[in-house]
Coordinates of C-alpha atoms in Angstrom, one line a residue:
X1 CA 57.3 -19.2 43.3
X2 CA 57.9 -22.7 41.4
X3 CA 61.3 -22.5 39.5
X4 CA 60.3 -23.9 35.7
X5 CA 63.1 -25.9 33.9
X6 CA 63.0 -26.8 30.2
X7 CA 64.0 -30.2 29.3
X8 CA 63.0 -31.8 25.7
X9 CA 61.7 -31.2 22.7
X10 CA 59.9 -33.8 21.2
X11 CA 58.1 -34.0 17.7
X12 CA 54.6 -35.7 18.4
X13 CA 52.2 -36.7 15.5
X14 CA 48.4 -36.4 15.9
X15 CA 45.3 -37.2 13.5
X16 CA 43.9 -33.9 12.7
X17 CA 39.9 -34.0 11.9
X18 CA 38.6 -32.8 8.9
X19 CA 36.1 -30.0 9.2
X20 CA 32.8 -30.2 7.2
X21 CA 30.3 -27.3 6.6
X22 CA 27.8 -27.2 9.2
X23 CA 24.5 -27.9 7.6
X24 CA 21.1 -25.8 8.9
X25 CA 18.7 -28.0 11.7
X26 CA 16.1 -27.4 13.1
X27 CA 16.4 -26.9 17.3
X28 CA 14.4 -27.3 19.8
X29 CA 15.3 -26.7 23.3
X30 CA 14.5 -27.3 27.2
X31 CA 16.9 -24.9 29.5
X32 CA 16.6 -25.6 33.7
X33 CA 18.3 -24.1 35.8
X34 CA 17.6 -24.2 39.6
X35 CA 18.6 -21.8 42.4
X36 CA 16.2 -21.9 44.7
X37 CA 15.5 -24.9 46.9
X38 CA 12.7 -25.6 49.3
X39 CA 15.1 -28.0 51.6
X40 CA 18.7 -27.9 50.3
X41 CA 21.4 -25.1 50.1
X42 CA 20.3 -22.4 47.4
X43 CA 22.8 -21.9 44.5
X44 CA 24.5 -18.7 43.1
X45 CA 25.1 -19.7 39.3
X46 CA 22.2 -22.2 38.5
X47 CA 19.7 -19.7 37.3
X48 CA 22.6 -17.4 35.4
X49 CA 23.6 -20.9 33.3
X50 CA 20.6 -21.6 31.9
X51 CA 19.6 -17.7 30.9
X52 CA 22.8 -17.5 29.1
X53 CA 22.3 -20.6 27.3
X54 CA 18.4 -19.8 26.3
X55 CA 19.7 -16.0 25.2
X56 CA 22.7 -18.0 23.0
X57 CA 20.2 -20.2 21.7
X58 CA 17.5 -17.4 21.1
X59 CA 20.5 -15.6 18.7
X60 CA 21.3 -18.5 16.6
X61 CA 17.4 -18.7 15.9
X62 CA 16.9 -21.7 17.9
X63 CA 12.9 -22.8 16.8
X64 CA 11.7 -23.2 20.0
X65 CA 13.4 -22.6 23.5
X66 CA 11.6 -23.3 26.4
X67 CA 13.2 -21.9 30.2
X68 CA 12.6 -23.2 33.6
X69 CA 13.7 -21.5 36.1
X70 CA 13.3 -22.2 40.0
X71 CA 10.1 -23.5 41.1
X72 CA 8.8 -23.8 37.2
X73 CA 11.3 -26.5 36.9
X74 CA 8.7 -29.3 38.2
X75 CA 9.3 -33.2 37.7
X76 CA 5.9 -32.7 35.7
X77 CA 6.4 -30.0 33.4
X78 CA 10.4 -30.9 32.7
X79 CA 8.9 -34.5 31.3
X80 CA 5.8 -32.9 29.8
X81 CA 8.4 -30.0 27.5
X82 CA 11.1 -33.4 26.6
X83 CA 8.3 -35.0 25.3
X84 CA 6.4 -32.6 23.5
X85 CA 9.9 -31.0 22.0
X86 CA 10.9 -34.1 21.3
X87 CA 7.9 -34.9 19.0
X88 CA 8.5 -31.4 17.3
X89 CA 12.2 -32.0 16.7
X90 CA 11.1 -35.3 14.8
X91 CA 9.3 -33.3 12.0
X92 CA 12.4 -32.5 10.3
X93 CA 15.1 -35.1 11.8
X94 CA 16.1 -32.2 13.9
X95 CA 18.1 -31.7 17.4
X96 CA 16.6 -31.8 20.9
X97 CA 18.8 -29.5 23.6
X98 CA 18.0 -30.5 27.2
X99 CA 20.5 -28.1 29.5
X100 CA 20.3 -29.2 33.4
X101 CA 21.8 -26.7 36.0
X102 CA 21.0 -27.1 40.0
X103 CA 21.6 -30.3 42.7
X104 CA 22.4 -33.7 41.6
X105 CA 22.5 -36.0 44.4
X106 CA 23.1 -39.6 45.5
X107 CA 20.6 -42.3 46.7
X108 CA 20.8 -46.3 47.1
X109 CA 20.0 -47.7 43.8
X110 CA 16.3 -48.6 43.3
X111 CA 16.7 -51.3 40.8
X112 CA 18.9 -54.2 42.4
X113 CA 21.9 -55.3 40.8
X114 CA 21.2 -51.7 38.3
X115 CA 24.7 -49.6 39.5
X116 CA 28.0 -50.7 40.2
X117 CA 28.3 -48.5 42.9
X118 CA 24.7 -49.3 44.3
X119 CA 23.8 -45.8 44.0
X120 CA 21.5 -43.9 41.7
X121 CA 22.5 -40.3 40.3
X122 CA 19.8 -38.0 40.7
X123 CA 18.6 -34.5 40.1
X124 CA 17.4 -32.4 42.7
X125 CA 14.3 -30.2 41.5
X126 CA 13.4 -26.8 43.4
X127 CA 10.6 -28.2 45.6
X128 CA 12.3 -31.5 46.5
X129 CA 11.4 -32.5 50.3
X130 CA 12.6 -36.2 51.6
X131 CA 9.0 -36.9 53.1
X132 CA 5.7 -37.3 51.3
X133 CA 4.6 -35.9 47.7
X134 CA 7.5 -33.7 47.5
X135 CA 9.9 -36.3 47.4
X136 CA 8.5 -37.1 43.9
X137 CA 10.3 -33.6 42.8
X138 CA 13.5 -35.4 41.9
X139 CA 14.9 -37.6 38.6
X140 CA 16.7 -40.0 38.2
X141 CA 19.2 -41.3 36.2
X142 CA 17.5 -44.3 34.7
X143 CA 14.4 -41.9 34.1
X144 CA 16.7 -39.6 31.8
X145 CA 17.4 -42.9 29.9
X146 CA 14.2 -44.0 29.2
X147 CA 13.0 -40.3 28.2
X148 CA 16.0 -40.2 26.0
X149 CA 15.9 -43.9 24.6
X150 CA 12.2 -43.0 23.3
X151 CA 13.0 -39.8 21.3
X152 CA 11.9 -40.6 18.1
X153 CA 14.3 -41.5 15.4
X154 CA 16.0 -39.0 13.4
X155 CA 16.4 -36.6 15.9
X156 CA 20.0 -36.3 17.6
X157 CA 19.7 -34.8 21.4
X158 CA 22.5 -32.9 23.6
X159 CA 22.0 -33.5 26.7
X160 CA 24.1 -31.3 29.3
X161 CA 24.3 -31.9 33.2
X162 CA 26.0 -29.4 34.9
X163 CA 25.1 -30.6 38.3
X164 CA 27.8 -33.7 40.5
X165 CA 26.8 -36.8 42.3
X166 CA 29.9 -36.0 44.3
X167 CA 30.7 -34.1 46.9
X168 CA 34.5 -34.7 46.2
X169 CA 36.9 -32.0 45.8
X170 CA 40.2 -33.3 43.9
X171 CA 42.6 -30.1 45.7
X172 CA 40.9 -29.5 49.4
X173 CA 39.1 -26.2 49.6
X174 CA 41.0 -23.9 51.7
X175 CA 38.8 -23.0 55.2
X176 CA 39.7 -19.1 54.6
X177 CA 37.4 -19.1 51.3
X178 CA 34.1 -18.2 51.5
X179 CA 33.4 -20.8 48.6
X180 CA 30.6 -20.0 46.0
X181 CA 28.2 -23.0 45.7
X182 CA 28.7 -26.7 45.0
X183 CA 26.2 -28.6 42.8
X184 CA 26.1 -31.3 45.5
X185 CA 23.5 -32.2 47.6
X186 CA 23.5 -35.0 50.8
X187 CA 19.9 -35.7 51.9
X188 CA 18.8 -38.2 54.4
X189 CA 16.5 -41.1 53.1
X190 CA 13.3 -41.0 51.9
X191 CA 9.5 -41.5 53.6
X192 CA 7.1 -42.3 51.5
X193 CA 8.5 -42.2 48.5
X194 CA 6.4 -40.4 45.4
X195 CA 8.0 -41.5 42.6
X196 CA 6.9 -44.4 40.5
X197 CA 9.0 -47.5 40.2
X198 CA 11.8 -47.3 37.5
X199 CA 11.2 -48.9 33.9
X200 CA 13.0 -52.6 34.6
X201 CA 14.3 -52.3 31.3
X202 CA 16.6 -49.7 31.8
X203 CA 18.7 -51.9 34.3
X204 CA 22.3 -51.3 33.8
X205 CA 21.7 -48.8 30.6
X206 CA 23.9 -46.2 30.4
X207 CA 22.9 -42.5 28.3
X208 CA 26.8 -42.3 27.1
X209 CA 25.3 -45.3 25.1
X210 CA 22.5 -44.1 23.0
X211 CA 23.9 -43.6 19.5
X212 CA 21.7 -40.6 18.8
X213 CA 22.8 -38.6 21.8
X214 CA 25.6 -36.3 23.0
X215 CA 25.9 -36.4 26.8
X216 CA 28.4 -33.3 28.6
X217 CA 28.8 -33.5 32.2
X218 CA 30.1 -30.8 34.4
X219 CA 32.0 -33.3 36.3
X220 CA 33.5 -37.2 36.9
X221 CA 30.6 -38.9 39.3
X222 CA 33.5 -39.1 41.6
X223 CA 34.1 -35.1 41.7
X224 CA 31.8 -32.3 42.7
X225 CA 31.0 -29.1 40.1
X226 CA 32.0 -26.4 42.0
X227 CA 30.6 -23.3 40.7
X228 CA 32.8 -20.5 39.7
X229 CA 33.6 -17.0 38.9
X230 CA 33.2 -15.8 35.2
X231 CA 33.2 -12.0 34.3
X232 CA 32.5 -11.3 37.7
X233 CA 29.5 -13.5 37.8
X234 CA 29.0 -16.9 39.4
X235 CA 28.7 -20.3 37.0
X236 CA 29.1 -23.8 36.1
X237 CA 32.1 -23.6 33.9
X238 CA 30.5 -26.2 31.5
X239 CA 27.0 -24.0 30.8
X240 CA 29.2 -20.8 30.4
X241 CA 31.2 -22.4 27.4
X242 CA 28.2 -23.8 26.1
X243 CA 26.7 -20.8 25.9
X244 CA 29.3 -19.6 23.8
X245 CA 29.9 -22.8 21.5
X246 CA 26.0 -21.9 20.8
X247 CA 27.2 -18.7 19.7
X248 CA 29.8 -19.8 17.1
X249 CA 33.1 -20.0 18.9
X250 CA 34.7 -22.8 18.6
X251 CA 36.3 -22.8 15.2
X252 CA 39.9 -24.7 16.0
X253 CA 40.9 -24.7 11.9
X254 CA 39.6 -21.0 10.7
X255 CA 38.0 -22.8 8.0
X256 CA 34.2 -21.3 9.5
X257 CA 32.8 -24.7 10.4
X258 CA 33.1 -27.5 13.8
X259 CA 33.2 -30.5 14.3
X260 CA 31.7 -32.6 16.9
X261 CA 35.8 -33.2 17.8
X262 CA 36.4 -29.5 17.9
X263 CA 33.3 -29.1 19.9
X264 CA 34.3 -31.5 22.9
X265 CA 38.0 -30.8 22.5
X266 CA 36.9 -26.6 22.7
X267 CA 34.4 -27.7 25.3
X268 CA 36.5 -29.3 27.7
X269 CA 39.6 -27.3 27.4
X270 CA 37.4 -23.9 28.0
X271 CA 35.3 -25.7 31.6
X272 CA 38.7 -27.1 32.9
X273 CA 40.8 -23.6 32.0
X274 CA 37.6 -21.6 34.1
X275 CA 37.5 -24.0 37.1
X276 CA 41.5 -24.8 37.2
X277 CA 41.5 -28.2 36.7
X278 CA 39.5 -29.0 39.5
X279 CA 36.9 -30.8 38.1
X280 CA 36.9 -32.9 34.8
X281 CA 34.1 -31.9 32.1
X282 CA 33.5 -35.1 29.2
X283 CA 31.8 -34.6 26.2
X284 CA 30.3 -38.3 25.4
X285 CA 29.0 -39.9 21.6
X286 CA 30.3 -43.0 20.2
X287 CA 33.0 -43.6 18.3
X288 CA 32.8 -42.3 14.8
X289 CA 30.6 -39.8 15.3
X290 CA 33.7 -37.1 16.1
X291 CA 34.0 -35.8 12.0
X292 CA 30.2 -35.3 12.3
X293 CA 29.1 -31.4 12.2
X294 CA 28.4 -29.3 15.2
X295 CA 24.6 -28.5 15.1
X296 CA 25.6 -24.4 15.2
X297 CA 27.7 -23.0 12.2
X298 CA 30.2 -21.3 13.4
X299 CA 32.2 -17.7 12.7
X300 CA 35.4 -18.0 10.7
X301 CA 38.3 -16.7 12.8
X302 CA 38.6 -12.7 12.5
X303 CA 40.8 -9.6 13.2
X304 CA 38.3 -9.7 16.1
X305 CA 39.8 -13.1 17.6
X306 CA 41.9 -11.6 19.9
X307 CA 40.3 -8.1 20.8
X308 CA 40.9 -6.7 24.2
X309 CA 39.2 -8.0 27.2
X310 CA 38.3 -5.2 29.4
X311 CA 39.7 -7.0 33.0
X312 CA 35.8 -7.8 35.3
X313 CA 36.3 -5.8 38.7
X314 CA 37.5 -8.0 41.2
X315 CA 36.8 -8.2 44.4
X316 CA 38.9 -8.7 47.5
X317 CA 38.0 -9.8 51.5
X318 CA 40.9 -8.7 53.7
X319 CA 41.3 -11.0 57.0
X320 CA 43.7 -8.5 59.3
X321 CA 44.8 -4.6 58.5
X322 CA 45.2 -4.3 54.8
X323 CA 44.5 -1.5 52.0
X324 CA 42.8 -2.9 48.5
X325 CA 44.9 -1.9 45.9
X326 CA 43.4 0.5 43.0
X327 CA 40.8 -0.2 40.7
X328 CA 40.0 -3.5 43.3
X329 CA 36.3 -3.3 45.7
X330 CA 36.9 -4.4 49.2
X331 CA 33.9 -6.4 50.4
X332 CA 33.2 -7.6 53.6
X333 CA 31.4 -10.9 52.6
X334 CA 33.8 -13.4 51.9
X335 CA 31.6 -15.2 49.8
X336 CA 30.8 -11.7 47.5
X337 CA 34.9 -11.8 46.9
X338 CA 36.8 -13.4 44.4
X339 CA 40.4 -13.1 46.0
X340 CA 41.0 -13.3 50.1
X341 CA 43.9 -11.8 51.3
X342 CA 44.8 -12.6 55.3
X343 CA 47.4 -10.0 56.1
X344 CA 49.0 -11.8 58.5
X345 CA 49.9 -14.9 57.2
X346 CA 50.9 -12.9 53.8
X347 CA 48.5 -15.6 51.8
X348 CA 45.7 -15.3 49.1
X349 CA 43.1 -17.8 48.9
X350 CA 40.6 -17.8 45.7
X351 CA 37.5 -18.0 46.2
X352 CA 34.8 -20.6 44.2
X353 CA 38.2 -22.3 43.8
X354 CA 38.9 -22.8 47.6
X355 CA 42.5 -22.8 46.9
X356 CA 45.9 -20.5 48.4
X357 CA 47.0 -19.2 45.2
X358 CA 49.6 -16.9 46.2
X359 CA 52.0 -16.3 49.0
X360 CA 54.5 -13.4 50.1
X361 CA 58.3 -13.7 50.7
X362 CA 59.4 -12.0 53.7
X363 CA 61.4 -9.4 51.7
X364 CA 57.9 -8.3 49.9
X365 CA 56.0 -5.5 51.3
X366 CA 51.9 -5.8 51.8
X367 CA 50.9 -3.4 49.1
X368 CA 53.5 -4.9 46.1
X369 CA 52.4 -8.1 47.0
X370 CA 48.2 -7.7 47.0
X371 CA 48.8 -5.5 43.9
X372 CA 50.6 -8.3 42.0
X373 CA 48.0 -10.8 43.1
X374 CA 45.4 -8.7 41.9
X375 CA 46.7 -7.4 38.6
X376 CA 47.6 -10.8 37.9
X377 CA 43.8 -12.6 38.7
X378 CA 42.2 -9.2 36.7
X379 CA 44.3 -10.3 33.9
X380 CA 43.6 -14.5 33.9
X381 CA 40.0 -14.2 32.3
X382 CA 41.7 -12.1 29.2
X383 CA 44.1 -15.1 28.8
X384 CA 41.5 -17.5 28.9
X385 CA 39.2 -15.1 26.8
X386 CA 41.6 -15.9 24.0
X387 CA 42.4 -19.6 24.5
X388 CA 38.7 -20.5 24.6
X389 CA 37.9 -20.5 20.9
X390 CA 41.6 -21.3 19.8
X391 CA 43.3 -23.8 22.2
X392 CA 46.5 -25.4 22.8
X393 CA 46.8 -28.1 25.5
X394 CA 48.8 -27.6 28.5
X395 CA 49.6 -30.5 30.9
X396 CA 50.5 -30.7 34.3
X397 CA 52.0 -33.6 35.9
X398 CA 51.5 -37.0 35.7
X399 CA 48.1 -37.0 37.9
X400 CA 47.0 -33.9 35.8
X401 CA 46.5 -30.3 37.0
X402 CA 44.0 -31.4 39.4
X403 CA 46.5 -32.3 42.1
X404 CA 48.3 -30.0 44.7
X405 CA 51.9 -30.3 44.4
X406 CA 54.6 -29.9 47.8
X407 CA 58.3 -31.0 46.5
X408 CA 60.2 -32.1 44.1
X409 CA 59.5 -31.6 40.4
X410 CA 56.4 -31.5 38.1
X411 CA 57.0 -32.7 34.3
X412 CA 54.6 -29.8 32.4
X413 CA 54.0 -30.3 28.6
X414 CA 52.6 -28.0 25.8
X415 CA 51.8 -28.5 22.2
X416 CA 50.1 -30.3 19.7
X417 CA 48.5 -27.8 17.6
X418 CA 45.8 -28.7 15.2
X419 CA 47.2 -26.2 12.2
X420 CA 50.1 -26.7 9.9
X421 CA 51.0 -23.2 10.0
X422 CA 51.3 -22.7 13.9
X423 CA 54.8 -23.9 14.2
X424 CA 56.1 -21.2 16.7
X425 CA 56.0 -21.2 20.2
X426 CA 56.4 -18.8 22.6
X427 CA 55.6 -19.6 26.4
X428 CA 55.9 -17.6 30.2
X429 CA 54.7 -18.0 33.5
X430 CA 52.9 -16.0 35.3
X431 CA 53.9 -16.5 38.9
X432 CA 51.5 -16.6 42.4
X433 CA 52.5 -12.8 43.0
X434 CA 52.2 -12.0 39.4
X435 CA 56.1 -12.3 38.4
X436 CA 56.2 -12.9 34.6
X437 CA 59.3 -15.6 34.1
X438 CA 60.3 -16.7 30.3
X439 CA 60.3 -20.2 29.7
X440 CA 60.7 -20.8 25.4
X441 CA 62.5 -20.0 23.5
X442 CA 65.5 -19.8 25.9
X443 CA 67.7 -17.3 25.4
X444 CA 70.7 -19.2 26.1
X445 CA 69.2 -21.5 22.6
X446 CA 68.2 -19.5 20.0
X447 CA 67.4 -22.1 17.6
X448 CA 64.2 -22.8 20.2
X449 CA 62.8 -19.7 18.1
X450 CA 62.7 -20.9 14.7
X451 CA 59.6 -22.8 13.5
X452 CA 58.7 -26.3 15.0
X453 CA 57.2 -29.5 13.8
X454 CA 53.9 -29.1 13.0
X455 CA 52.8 -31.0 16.0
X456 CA 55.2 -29.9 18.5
X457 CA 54.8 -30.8 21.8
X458 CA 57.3 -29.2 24.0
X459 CA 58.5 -30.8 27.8
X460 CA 59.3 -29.0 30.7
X461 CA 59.8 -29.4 34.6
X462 CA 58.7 -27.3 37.2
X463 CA 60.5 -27.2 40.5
X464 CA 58.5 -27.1 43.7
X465 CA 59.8 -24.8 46.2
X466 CA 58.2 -21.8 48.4
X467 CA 56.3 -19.3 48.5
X468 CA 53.4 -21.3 47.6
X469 CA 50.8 -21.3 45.3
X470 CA 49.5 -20.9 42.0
X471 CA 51.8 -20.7 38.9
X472 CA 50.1 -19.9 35.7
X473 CA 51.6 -21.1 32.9
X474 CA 50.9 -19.6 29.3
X475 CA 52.0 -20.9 25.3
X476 CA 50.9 -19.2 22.6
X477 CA 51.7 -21.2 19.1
X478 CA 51.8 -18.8 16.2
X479 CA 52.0 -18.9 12.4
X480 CA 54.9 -16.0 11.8
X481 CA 57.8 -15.9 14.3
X482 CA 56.6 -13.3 17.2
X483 CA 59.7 -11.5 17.3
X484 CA 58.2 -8.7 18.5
X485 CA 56.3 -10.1 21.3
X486 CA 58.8 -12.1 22.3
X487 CA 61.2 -8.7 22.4
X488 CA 58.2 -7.4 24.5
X489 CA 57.6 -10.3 27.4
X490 CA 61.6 -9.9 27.8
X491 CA 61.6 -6.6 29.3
X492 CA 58.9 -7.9 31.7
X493 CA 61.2 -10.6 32.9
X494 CA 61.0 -10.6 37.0
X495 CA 58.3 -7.9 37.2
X496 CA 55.3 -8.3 38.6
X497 CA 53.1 -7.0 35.4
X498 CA 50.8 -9.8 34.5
X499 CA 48.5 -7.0 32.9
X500 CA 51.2 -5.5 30.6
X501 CA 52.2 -9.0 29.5
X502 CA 48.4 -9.5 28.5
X503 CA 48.0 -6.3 26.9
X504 CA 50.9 -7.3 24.9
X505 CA 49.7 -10.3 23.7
X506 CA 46.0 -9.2 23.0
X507 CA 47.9 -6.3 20.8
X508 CA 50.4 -9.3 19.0
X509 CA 47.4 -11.9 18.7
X510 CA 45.0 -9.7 17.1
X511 CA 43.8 -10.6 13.5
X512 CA 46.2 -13.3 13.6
X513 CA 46.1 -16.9 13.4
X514 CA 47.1 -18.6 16.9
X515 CA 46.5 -21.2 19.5
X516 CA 46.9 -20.1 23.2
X517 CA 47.0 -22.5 26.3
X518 CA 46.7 -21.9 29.5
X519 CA 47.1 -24.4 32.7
X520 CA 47.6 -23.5 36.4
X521 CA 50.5 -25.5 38.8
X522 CA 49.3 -25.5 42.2
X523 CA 51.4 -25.6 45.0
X524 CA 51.8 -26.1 48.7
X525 CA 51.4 -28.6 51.6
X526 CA 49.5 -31.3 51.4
X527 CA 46.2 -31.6 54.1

């Protein structure tokens, strides 16, 4: 368990963006998503991305919304819908949605002198085959440019890529986990090549530049998407909160409206809060463009903000002699189970994440342990349920969340909250084994409890020191002082009771007005 110190507080100003009404577009759409592969290694989530996204587009009354799934996803057909949805979008200065979900991949550039890496990015389509007329199933990068560069004016396009050109993991996986997939494909080079030479023109272009488009990737081009688990079903984390920034929630201010700000700063949080930090998602327009409006309205905050989430069943493989705990399936396939537990070496890996995330003292028996770990991973997507459309940022180290941390001590901030009115903070940990630890406001400094800056941002330490694994760190900011709650979380101090610390906070949050972050601190030896 990592020992959490409080150091500082310090006031920290930010420009907060002005929300403006959405206004009504028109919205065309082209949804892939790829499982299925003639040559490479099938996905689990592909497919289960792009159906959510064209059902959340179908219920905000998109105009048109055309799904490929699979082998429909041809090279052919993709180009043929852009074009032809593109042209429709233009009769009323409309937006064009193109969603990509399967491979990407990385090749040696085909227009000299065109990357500074000397490799193209490309996407892998469902019948993609290195030899022959096959090998013509694939797109690349430069090809997205030029279909996007020729959109006709007037129309804005979001274009999402929840695929990697990277097979790079920023924590190594743990061998134990069975690993769902990884949007990454290695392929050898290619014989007789099908596709037709690249427009010269778009030598050294980037997308990120095109001032009528919005481009979201699932990942840096140095890091690989990694899909994940999300009520109990595999995704990219990226196409998940999508789907539900489609659907209305990502109002930051409770004013009913979002801004293309709010919608990367929801966005990004929500994808980097699902996957733990292992991969980075961007949202990418130009500068100026952040005060513009989101292309769907969205809901006003509600007494239904902060409604109970029913915890997903979870799963659990068991290397060695060991009993599930209750209300948790054992399944044999490692890669069907969310949490591995090997008995022996008292250690839980997480699967999809690939990472140890809990590990037993010698003075803990089996079955309080796994039930800890359990209750505590059944109870993460209700914490994240409510940070998703109301976040507060929590940071992790110097190098970010992203690392794996063996000694010494880990600076952790929280803070900066986009309301006037949230000025009071209230923050625990949740620890590998499900221990619930206070962290502010410290008993031993009452004053801690009393209403903050507006833009609080509060620093802390975190020192490294076994068992191993993963801390999860939680601040809600609040508009009234939480006496209550805080009252609450203090008789769980020490317990292992992640579930009656969420249940308490679902019950305190609802119909309120709040922020609530949420950030993991991995730790262990380093590979």
């Amino acid at each position: 368990m990592t020992r959490l110190l409080l150091l500082a507080l310090t006031p920290v100003l930010a420009a907060l963006a002005t929300s403006q009404p959405a206004r009504a577009k028109t919205v065309h759409a082209l949804v892939i998503g790829i499982d299925q592969y003639d040559t490479l290694s099938d996905l689990n989530g592909a497919v289960n991305d792009a159906r959510i996204i064209a059902e959340a587009l179908n219920k905000r009354n998109a105009d048109e919304v055309v799904l490929l799934l699979d082998g429909a996803a041809t090279r052919e057909r993709i180009f043929a819908e852009a074009r032809r949805l593109a042209e429709a979008a233009a009769r009323q200065s409309g937006w064009l949605i193109m969603t990509y979900a399967g491979h990407g991949g990385q090749e040696t550039e085909r227009i000299a002198g065109d990357e500074e890496d000397g490799l193209d990015e490309v996407f892998l389509l469902s019948g993609f085959n290195t030899k022959g007329k096959q090998s013509g199933q694939r797109i690349v990068d430069n090809e997205i440019f030029a279909l996007l560069s020729a959109v006709p004016k007037g129309v804005n396009v979001l274009f999402v890529a929840d695929s990697c050109h990277s097979g790079t993991m920023t924590r190594d996986a743990d061998p134990r986990a069975g690993l769902l997939s990884r949007r990454f494909a290695n392929y050898g080079p290619i014989e007789n090549d099908a596709l037709p030479p690249l427009p010269v023109a778009t030598k050294g272009m980037e997308t990120t530049e095109l001032e009528h488009v919005i481009f979201v990737a699932g990942a840096k081009d140095s890091e690989a998407v990694q899909e994940v688990f999300i009520d109990g079903v595999p995704h990219g984390a990226v196409s998940y909160f999508l789907s539900r920034s489609i659907l209305g929630d990502i109002d930051g201010n409770g004013r009913g409206a979002s801004t293309m700000a709010e919608f990367r700063q929801m966005l990004v949080l929500a994808a980097d809060m699902a996957n733990e930090q292992r991969q980075g998602a961007s949202v990418n327009f130009l500068p100026g463009r952040g005060g513009e409006p989101w292309v769907f309205a969205t809901r006003p905050k509600s007494t239904e903000a902060a409604a109970r989430v029913v915890p997903a069943e979870l799963t659990l493989a068991i290397i060695g002699d060991g009993v599930a705990p209750a209300g948790v399936k054992l399944v044999q396939d490692r890669q069907q189970a969310m949490l591995i537990w090997d008995v022996a070496r008292g250690q839980v890996v997480a699967n999809g994440l690939g990472d140890q995330v809990a590990e037993k003292d010698a003075r803990t028996g089996d079955a309080v342990f796994i039930a800890g770990v359990t209750d505590k991973w059944r109870a993460l997507p209700g914490f994240r349920a409510l940070a998703t459309s109301h976040p507060l940022a929590v940071t992790i180290g110097q190098d970010g969340a992203q690392k794996r941390y063996a000694s010494g001590r880990v600076p952790i901030g929280f803070g900066g909250n986009r309301s006037d009115t949230l000025k009071y903070l209230t923050a625990f940990n949740i620890a590998g084994d499900g221990t619930i630890q206070s962290l502010f406001p410290r008993r031993s400094r009452p004053a801690e409890g009393e209403a903050l800056s507006p833009d609080f941002v509060v620093q802390m330490e975190a020192g490294v020191q076994p068992p191993f694994g993963a801390d999860h760190i939680i601040a809600i900011a609040t508009a009234a002082r939480p006496d209550q709650l805080r009252q609450r979380l203090a008789t769980l101090e020490g317990k292992r009771a992640a579930g009656e610390a969420l249940a308490m906070v679902q019950a305190s949050l609802s119909g309120s007005d709040y922020a609530l972050g949420i950030a993991g601190l991995y730790t262990g030896p380093l590979p």
